[in-house]
Steps between C-alpha positions, in 0.01 A plus 500: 500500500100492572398725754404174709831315490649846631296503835525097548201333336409206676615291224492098571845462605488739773120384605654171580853646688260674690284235590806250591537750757242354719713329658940535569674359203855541383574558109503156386149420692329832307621355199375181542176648664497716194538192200253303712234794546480560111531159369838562357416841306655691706889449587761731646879389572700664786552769303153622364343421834718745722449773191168462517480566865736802473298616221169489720661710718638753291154503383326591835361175625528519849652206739364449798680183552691599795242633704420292817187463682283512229363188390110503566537690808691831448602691783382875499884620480573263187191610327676870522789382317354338249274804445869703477560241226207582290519834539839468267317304226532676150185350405141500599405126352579247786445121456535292793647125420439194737291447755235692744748572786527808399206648412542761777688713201207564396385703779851780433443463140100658581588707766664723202190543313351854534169497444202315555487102391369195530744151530366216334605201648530164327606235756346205643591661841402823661853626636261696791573314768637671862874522485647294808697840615447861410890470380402256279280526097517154348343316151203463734482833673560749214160559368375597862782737501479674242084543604619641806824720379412596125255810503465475144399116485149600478378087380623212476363218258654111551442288239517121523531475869405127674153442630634425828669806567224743334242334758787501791511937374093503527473289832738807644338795310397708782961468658570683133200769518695601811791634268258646246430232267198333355429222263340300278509222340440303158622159444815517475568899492530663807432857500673749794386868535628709720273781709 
């Protein structure tokens, strides 16, 4: 067996179980989601779907399904256990399927790098905005905290973000030189460097 099947390639069938995860479905509905999704290439029968999960599993992916208060906003406590999660992984390589609510998993997944780096960004939004609660990080927050709680984010680089929230990030320069950070900007680069 390739090296890659043995630590759970992201091959299409799993891409698209993962992805029908978005949102609850029994067996029959990930099948269906899962036919749909790939235009008929793809198609598993009660049998091959449930191995496939188990064999995910068995493989290290990790499944977070179960963990509450955690969609967009994650409370400080949750964030912990997830971390406890991904401490267990057998792998380095992470992929994250679906949508931005949880981009906050990026922030545990930097906060085990060891030396110096720079995060480049690509995203249409700049995930730095003030969490509503210190015992909250959220898809919008994360950035920010990881500026203020990462000693070895030294720069961060977004790529793509909107014109509209680049100029909102300029017209309040002088709130994020207060934590240490200055900026410039390019089009549609926005360039973060820490004091």
């Amino acid at each position: 067996m390739p090296e890659s099947s043995e630590r759970g390639a992201l091959t299409e069938g799993v891409y698209y179980i993962l992805l029908s995860l978005q949102k609850p479905l029994h067996g029959y509905g990930i099948i269906q989601f899962v036919k749909e999704m790939s235009n008929h290439r793809v198609v598993f029968g009660p049998g091959t779907l449930y191995g496939a999960i188990n064999t995910m599993l068995a493989r290290g992916w990790i499944d977070c399904s179960d963990v509450m208060g955690a969609n967009r906003y994650c409370e400080l406590q949750t964030l912990i256990e997830i971390k406890k999660r991904l401490s267990k992984r057998k792998n380095r390589g992470i992929a994250f399927i679906g949508n931005g609510n949880y981009h906050y998993v990026t922030y545990l997944l930097l906060s085990e790098i060891q030396s110096p780096f720079t995060l480049v960004l690509f995203d249409h939004h700049t995930d730095m905005m003030a969490s509503p609660s210190t015992s909250l990080i959220s898809c919008g927050s994360w950035v920010l905290h990881a500026i203020k709680r990462l000693p070895m984010l030294k720069k961060v680089v977004m790529i793509g973000v909107r014109e509209d929230l680049g100029k909102a990030i300029i017209a309040n320069q002088h709130i994020l030189e207060t934590v240490g950070i200055s900026m410039s900007k390019t089009s549609q680069l926005v360039n973060y460097k820490f004091k």
